[in-house]
Coordinates of C-alpha atoms and ligand atoms in Angstrom, one line a residue:
X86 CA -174.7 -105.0 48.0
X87 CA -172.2 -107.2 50.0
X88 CA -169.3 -105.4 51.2
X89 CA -166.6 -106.6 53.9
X90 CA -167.7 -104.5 57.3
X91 CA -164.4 -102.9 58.3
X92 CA -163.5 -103.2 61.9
X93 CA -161.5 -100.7 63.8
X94 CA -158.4 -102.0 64.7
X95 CA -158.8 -103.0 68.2
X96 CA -154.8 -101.4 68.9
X97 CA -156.4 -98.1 67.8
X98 CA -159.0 -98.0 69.5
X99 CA -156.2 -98.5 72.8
X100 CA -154.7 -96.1 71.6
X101 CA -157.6 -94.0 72.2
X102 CA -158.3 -95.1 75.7
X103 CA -154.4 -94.4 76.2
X104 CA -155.5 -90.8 75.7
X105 CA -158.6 -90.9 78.0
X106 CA -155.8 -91.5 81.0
X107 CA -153.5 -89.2 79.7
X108 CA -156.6 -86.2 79.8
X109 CA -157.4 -87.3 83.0
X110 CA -154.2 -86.6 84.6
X111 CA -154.1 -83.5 82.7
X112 CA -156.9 -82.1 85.1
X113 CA -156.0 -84.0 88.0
X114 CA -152.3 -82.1 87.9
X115 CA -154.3 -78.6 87.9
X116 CA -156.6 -79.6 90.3
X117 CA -159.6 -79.1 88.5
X118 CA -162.8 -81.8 88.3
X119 CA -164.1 -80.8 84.5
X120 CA -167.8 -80.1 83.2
X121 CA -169.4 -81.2 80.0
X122 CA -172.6 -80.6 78.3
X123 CA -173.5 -82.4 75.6
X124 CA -176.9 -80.9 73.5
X125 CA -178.1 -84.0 71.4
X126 CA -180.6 -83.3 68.3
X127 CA -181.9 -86.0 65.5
X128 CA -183.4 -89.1 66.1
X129 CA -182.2 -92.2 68.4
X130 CA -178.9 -93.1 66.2
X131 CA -177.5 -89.7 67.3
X132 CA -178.7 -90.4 71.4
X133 CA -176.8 -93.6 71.4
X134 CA -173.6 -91.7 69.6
X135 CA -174.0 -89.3 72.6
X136 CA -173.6 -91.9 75.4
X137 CA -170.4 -93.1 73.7
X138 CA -169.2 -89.9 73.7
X139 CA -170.3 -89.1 77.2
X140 CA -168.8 -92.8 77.7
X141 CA -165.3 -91.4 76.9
X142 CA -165.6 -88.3 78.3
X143 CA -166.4 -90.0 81.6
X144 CA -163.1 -91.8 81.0
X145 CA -161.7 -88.9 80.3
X146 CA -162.2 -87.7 84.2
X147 CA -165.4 -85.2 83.4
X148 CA -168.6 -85.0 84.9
X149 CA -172.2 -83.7 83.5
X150 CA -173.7 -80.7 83.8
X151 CA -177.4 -79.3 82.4
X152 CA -175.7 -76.3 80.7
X153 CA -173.3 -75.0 78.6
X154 CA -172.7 -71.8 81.2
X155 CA -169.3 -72.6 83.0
X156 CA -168.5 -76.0 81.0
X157 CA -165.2 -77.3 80.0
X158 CA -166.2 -78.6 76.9
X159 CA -169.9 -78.3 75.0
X160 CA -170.8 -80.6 72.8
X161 CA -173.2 -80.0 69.8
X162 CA -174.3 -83.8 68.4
X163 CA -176.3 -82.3 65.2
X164 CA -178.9 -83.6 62.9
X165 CA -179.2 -82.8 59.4
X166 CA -182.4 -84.4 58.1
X167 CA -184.6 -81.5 57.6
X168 CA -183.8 -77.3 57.6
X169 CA -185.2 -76.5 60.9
X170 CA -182.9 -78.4 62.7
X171 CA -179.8 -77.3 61.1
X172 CA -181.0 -73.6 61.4
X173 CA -181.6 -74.5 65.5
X174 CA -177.7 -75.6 65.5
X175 CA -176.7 -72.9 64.4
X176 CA -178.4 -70.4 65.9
X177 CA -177.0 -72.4 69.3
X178 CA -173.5 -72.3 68.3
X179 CA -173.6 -68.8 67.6
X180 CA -174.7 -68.2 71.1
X181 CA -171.6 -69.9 72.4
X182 CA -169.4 -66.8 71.6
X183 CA -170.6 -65.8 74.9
X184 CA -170.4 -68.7 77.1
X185 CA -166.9 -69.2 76.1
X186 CA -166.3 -65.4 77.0
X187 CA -167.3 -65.6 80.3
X188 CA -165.3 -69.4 80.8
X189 CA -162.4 -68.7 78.6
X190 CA -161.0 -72.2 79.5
X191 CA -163.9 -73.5 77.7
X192 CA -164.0 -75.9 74.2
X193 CA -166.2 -76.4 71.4
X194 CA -167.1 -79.3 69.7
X195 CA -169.7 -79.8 67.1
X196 CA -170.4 -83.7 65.9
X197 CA -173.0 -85.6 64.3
X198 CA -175.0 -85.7 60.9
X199 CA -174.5 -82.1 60.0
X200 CA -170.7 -82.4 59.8
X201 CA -170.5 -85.1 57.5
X202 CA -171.8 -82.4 54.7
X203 CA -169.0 -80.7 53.3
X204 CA -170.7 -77.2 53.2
X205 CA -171.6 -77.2 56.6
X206 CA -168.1 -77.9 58.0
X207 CA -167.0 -75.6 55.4
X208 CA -169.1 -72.7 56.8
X209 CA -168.2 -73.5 60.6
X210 CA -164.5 -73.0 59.5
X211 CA -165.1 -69.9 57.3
X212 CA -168.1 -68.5 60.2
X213 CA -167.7 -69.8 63.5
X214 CA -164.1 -69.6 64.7
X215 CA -164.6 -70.3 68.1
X216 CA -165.6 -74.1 67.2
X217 CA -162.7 -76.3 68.6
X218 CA -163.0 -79.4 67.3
X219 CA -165.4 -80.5 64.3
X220 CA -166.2 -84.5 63.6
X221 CA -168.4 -86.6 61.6
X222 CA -170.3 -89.6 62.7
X223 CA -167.0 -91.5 61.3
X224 CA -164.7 -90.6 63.6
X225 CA -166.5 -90.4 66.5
X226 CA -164.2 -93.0 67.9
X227 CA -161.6 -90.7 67.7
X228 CA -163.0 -88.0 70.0
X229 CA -160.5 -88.8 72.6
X230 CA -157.1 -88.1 70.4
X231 CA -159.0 -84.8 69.1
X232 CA -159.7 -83.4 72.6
X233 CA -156.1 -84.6 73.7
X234 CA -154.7 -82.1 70.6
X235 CA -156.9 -79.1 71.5
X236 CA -156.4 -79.4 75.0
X237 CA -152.5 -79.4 74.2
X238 CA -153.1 -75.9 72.5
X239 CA -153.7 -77.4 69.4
X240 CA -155.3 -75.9 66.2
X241 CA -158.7 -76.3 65.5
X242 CA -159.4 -79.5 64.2
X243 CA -162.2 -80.7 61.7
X244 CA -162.1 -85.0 61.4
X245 CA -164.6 -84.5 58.3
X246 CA -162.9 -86.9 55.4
X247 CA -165.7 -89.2 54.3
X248 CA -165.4 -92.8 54.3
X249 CA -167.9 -95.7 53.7
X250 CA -167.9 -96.3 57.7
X251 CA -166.7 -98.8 60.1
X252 CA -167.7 -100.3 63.2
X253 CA -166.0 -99.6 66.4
X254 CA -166.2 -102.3 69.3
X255 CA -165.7 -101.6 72.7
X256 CA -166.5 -98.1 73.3
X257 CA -167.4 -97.0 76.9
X258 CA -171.3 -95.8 77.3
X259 CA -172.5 -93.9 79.7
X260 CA -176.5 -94.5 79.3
X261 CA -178.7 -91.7 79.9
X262 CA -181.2 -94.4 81.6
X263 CA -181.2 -96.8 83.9
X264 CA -184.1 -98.7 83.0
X265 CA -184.3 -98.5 78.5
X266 CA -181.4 -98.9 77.1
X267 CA -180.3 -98.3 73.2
X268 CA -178.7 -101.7 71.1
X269 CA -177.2 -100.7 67.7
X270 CA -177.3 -103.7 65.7
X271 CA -176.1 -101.7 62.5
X272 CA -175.2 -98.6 61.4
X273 CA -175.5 -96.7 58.0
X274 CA -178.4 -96.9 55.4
X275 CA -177.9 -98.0 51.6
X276 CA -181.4 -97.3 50.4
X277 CA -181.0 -93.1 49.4
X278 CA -184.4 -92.4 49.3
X279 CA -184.5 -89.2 46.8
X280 CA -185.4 -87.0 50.0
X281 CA -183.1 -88.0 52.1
X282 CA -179.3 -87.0 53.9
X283 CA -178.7 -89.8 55.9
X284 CA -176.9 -92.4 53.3
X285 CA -174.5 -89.1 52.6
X286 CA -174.0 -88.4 56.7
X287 CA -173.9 -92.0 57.8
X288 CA -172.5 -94.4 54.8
X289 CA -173.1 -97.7 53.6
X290 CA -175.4 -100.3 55.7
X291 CA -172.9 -102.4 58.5
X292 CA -174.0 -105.2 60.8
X293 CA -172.6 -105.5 64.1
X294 CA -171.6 -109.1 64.6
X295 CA -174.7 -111.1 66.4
X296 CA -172.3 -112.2 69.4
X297 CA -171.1 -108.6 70.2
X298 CA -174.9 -107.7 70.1
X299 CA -175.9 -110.2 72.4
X300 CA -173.6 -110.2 74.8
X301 CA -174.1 -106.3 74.9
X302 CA -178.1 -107.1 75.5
X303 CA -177.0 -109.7 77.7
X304 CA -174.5 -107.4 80.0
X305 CA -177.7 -104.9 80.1
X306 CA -180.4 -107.2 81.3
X307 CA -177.5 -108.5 84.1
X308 CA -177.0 -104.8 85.5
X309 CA -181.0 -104.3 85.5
X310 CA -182.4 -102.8 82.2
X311 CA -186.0 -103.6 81.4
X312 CA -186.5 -102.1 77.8
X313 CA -184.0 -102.8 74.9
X314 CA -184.5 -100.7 71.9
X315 CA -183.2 -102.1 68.6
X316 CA -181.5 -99.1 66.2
X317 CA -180.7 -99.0 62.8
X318 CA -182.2 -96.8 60.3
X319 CA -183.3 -100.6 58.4
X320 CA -183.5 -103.0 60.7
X321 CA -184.7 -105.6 58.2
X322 CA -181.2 -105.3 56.3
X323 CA -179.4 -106.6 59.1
X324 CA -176.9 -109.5 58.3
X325 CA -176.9 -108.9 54.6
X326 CA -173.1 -107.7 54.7
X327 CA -172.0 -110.6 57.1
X328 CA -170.6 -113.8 56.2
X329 CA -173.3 -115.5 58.4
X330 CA -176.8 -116.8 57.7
X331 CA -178.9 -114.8 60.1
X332 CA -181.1 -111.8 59.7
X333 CA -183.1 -109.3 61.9
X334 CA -185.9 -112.0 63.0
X335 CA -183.2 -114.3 63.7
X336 CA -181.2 -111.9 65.7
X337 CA -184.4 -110.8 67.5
X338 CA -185.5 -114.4 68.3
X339 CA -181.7 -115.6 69.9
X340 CA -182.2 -111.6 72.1
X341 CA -185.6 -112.6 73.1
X342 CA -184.7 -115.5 74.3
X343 CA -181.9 -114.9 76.6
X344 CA -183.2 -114.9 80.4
X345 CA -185.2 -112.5 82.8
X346 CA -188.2 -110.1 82.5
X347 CA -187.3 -107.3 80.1
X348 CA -189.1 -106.3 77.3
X349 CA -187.5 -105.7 73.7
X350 CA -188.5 -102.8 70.6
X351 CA -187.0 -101.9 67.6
X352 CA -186.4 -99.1 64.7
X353 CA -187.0 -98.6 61.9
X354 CA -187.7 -100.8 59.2
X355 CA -188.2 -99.8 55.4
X356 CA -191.6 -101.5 54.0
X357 CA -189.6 -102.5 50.7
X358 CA -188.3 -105.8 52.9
X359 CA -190.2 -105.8 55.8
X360 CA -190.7 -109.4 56.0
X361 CA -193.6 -111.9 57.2
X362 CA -191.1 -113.6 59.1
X363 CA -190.5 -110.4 61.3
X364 CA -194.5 -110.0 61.8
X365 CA -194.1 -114.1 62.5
X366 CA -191.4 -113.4 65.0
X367 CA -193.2 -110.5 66.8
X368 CA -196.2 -112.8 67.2
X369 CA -194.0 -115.6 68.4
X370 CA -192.7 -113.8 71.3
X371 CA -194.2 -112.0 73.9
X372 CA -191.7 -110.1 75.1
X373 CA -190.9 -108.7 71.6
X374 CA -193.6 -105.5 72.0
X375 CA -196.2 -105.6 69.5
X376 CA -195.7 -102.3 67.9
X377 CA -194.4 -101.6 64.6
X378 CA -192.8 -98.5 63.0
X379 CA -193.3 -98.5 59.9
X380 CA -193.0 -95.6 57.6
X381 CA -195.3 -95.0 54.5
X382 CA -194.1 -91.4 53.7
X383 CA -196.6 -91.3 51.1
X384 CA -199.8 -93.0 50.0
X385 CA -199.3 -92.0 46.5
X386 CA -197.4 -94.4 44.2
X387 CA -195.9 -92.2 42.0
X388 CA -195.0 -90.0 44.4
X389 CA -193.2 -93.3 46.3
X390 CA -191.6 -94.1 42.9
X391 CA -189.9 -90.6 43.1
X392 CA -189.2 -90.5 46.6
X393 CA -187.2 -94.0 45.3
X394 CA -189.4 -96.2 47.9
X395 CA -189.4 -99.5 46.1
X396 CA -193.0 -100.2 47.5
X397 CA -196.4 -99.3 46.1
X398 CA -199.1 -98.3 48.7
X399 CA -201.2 -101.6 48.2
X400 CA -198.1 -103.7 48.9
X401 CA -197.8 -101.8 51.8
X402 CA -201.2 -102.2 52.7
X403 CA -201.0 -106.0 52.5
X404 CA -197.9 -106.1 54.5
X405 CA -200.2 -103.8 58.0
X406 CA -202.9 -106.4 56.7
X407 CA -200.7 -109.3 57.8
X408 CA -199.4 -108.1 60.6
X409 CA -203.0 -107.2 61.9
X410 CA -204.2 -110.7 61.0
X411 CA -201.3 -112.0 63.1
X412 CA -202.0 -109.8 65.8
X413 CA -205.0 -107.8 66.2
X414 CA -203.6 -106.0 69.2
X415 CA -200.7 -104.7 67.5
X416 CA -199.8 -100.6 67.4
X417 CA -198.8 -99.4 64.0
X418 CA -196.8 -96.1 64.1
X419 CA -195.7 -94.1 60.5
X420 CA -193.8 -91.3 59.4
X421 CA -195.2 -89.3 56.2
X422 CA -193.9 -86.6 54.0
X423 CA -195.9 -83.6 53.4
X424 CA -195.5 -81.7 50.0
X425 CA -193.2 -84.0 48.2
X426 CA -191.3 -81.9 45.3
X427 CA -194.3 -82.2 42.6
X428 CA -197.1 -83.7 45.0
X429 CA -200.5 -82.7 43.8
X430 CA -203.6 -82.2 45.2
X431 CA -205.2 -85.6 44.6
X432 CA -202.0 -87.4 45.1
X433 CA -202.2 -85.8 48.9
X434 CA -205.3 -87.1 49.0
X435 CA -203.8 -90.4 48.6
X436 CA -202.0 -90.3 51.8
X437 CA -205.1 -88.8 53.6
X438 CA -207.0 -92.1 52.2
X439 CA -203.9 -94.1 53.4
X440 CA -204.0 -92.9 57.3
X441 CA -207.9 -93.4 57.0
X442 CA -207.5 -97.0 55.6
X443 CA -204.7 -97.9 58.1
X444 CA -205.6 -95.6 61.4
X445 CA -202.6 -95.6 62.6
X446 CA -202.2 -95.1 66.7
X447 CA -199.9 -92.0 66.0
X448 CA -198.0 -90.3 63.1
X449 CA -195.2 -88.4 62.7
X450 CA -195.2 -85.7 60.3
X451 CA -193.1 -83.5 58.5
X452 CA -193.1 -80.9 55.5
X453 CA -190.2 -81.9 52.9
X454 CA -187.3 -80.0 53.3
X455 CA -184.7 -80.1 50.6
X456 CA -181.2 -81.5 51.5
X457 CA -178.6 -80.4 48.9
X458 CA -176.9 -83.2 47.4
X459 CA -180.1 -85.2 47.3
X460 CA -181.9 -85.8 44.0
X461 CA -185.0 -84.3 45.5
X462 CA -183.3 -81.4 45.7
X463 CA -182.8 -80.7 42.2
X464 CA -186.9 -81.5 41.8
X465 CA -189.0 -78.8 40.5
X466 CA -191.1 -77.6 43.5
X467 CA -194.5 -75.4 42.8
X468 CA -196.6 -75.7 45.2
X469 CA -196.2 -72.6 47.6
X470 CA -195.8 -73.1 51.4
X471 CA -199.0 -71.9 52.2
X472 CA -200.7 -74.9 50.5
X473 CA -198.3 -77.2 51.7
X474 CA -198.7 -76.0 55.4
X475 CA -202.9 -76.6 54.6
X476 CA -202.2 -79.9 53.6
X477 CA -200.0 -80.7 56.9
X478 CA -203.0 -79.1 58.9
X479 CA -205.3 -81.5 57.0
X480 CA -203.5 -84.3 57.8
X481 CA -203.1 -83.5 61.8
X482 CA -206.4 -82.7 62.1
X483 CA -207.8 -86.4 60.1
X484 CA -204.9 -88.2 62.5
X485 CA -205.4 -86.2 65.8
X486 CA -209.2 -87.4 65.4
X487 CA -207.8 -91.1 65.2
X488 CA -205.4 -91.2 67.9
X489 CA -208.2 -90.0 69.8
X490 CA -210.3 -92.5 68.5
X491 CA -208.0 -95.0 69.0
X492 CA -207.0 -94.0 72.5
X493 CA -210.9 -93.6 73.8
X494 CA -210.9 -97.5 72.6
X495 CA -208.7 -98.2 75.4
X496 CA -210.7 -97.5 78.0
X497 CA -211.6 -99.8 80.1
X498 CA -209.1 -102.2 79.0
X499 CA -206.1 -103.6 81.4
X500 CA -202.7 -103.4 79.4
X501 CA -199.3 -104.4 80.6
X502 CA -197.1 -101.4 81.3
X503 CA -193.1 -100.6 82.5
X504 CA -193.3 -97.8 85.1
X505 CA -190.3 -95.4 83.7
X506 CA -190.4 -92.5 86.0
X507 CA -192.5 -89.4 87.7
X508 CA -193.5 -86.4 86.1
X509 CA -195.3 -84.0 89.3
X510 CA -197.9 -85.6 91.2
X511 CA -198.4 -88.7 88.6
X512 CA -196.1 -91.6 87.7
X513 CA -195.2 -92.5 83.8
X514 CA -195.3 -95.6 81.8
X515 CA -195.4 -97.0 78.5
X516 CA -198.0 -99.9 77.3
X517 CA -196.5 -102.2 75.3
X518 CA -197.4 -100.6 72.3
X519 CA -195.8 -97.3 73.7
X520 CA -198.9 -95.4 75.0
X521 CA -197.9 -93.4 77.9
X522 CA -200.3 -94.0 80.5
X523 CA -200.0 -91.6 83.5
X524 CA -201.4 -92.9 86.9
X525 CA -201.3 -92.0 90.9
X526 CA -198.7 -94.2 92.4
X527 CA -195.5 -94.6 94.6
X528 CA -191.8 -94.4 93.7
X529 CA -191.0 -98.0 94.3
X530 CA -193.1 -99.2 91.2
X531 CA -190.8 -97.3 88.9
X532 CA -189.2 -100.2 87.1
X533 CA -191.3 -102.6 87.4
X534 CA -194.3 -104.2 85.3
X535 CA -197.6 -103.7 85.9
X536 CA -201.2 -104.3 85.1
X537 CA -202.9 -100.8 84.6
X538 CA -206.7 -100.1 83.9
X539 CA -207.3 -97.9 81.8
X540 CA -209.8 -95.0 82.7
X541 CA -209.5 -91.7 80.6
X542 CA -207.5 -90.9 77.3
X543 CA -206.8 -87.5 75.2
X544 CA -205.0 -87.5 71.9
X545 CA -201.5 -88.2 73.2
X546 CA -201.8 -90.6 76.1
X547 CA -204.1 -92.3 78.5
X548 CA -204.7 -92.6 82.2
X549 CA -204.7 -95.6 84.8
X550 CA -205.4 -96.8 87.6
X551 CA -204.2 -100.0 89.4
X552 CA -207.0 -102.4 89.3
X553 CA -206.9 -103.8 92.7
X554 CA -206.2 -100.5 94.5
X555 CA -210.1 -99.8 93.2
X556 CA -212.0 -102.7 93.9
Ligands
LIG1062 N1 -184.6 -94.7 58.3 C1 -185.9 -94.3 58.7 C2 -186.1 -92.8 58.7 C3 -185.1 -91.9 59.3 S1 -185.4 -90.2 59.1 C4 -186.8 -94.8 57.6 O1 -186.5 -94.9 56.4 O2 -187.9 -95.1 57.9 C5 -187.0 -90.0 59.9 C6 -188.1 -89.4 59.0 O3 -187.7 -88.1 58.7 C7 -188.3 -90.1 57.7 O4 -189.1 -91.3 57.8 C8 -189.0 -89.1 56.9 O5 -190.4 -89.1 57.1 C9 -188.5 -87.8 57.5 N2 -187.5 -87.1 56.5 C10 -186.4 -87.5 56.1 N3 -185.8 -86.6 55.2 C11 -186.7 -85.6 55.1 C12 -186.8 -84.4 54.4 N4 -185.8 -84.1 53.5 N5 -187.8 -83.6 54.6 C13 -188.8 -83.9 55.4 N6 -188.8 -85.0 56.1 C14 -187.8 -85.9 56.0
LIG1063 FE1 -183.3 -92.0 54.8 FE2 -184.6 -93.8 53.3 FE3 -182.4 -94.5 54.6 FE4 -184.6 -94.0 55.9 S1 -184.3 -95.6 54.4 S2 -182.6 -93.3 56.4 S3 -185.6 -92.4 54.8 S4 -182.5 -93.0 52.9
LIG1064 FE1 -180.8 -89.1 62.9 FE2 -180.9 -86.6 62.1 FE3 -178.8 -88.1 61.6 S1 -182.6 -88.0 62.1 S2 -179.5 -90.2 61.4 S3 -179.6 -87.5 63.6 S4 -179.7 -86.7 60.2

């Protein structure tokens, strides 16, 4: 599919930072310095929408706070891939009734994946009248001119119409980290994988141009970031809808290459063109970490055919084959669906046989949950939740005993590591391959790289020890 990326007018978006000053003043005339929460759910996509917004609000004269108790404004940025976390939502924004009773002054806004389904916005508008301001991931450039219009005494407002999606340059960020940082290089997913709300929530694949990306990386690694994580929910179809010939390995190669010591990741990318020339690219560069996410879903083919995965499990096989041969170091991380509409016994198996075959360092997991609008939705679905939820146990138990496993294999080892903070009496860090490894330390390494020896390991992450410290 080759489609023009649209742009958002750069005078609109002035327009928008017009209304930033304008808010502002509004508080600074009453003499008031404003609180926001924002409560982010979903995956990484939906974090980085979060720092725009908490980008503009900044611009907007407000400060953070840890709780939606005496806020001026609550955001909700919602995720809509699986039941659970819509039911969460709204269970939180039913509770706000009451923390806008005892701030009156107080607005709502709820953003994100959820909104961008008709019947959800519908049912905030019909349920929840104490929502302020509804927007989908569209128009999340606009936040500033809806917030202006509410704050004016306004009427509610919902910014819902769909649209194919545009790119909006320029946004202020306020990053949640000093030290890993988030780089969008696309937004939007074409692939509609039969299970799946995202291409409905986030429309059609864009690329960011390559420049605006790099100078972005660049700008981060000049004000001291040390991780860069690559987003899009398919990487390896970056570039397709530019008029330029370069794709993801390309892009990652001219990031990689650009000067000091920082360390660069990316997700996800979809195993139907996940190419050699990535693995190649990986190999090639050592700051590129060697871990891969790469999610199966299912080991089953006919079960990938109606999940509309365009890979069989032996291609997908070959593919971890290469990209072990290349490097034989290099952490493979999955996602996998559990009780696809139809999914027999023995085509579970098939996944069970898959995470043997592959021994992946960690999985995530998840029991299908119908979307509606989705053609999985409309699926017949027989199996009953109890033998769906003893299949799921089945599969934590066969991968908790290989990240184990896997993790015991460390020890002894040395691995490079980024210190990223302190949690009680230990500092934290992340191998390469995104182990945490926990080890005794002093504040002053946080931030920096270091050599760490391995000593103990559970399921979930390992300890260390600074080699030199013990001899
Ligand atoms: N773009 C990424 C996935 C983003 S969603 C990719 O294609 O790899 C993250 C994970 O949520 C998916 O990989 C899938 O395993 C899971 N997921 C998505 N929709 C789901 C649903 N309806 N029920 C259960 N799990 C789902
Ligand atoms: Fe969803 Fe599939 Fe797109 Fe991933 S690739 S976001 S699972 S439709
Ligand atoms: Fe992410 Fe959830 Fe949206 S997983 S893309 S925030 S539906």
């Amino acid at each position: 599919m080759s489609t023009k990326t649209q742009q958002i007018p750069a005078q609109a978006l002035r327009q928008q930072h017009a209304l930033c000053a304008m808010i502002r003043e509004f508080w600074q005339a009453q003499g008031i310095a404003p609180l926001a929460f924002i409560d982010t759910y979903g995956c990484q996509q939906n974090e980085a929408d979060s720092e725009r917004i908490a980008g503009m609000l900044e611009q907007c004269g407000y400060s953070f706070t840890r709780s939606e108790e005496g806020a001026d404004i609550v955001i909700l940025n919602t995720c809509a891939i699986r039941e659970h976390a819509e039911q969460r939502v709204f269970g939180n924004v039913g509770a706000l009734v009451h923390t806008k009773r005892r701030h009156p002054r107080q607005k709502i806004f709820l953003c994100g994946c959820m909104m961008g389904q008709p019947h959800v916005s519908d049912r905030i508008r019909r349920s929840y009248p104490h929502v302020d301001g509804v927007f989908s991931t569209h128009h999340l450039w606009r936040f500033p001119e809806l917030l202006w219009h509410i704050l004016q005494g306004g009427k509610r407002v919902f910014a819902v119409e769909d649209s194919d999606g545009a790119i909006s340059e320029g946004l202020p960020v306020a990053r949640g980290n000093s030290l890993k940082a988030w780089g969008s290089v696309m937004y939007g997913c074409n692939n509609f994988c039969s299970y799946c709300i995202v291409p409905y929530v986030r429309g059609r694949e864009r690329s960011r141009e390559p420049a605006e990306i790099i100078k972005e990386c660049s700008d981060l690694l000049a004000q001291g970031f040390k991780e860069i994580t690559l987003l899009g929910q398919n990487v390896n179809s970056y570039g397709k809808d530019l008029a330029l010939d370069i794709d993801f390995a390309d892009l990652m190669a001219q990031i990689a290459a650009l000067p000091g010591e920082f360390r660069l990741r990316f997700m996800t990318s979809h195993p139907k063109d996940a190419s050699e020339k990535l693995f190649d690219t990986i190999a090639a560069h050592p700051n590129i970490c060697k871990q891969f996410h790469l999610p199966f879903q299912s080991g089953n083919d006919r079960i990938l055919r109606e999940m509309n995965r365009r890979y069989t499990a032996s291609e997908y096989l070959r593919l971890v084959d290469y990209g072990r041969a290349k490097m034989p170091d290099l952490v493979l991380t999955s996602d996998v669906i559990v009780g696809f509409p139809g999914e027999t016994e023995a085509e579970f198996d098939d996944t069970l046989k898959l995470i043997e075959r592959v021994r992946f360092d960690a999985l995530f997991t998840f029991i299908y949950s119908p979307r509606e609008g989705t053609p999985a939705a409309k699926m017949a679905d027989p199996t009953s939740r109890a033998d769906k939820n003893h299949r799921f146990d089945r599969l934590l138990e066969a991968q908790n005993r290989i990240s184990a496993e896997i993790h015991r294999a460390y020890i002894g080892k040395t691995l490079r590591v980024l210190v990223d903070g302190r949690e009680d009496a230990q500092l934290t860090a992340r191998t390469d391959g995104g182990r945490l490894v926990r080890f005794t330390g002093d504040d002053s390494l946080i931030g920096t790289f270091l050599d760490l020896r391995i000593t103990e390991s559970t399921t979930w992450s390992l300890l260390g020890e600074i080699p030199n410290r013990a001899e």
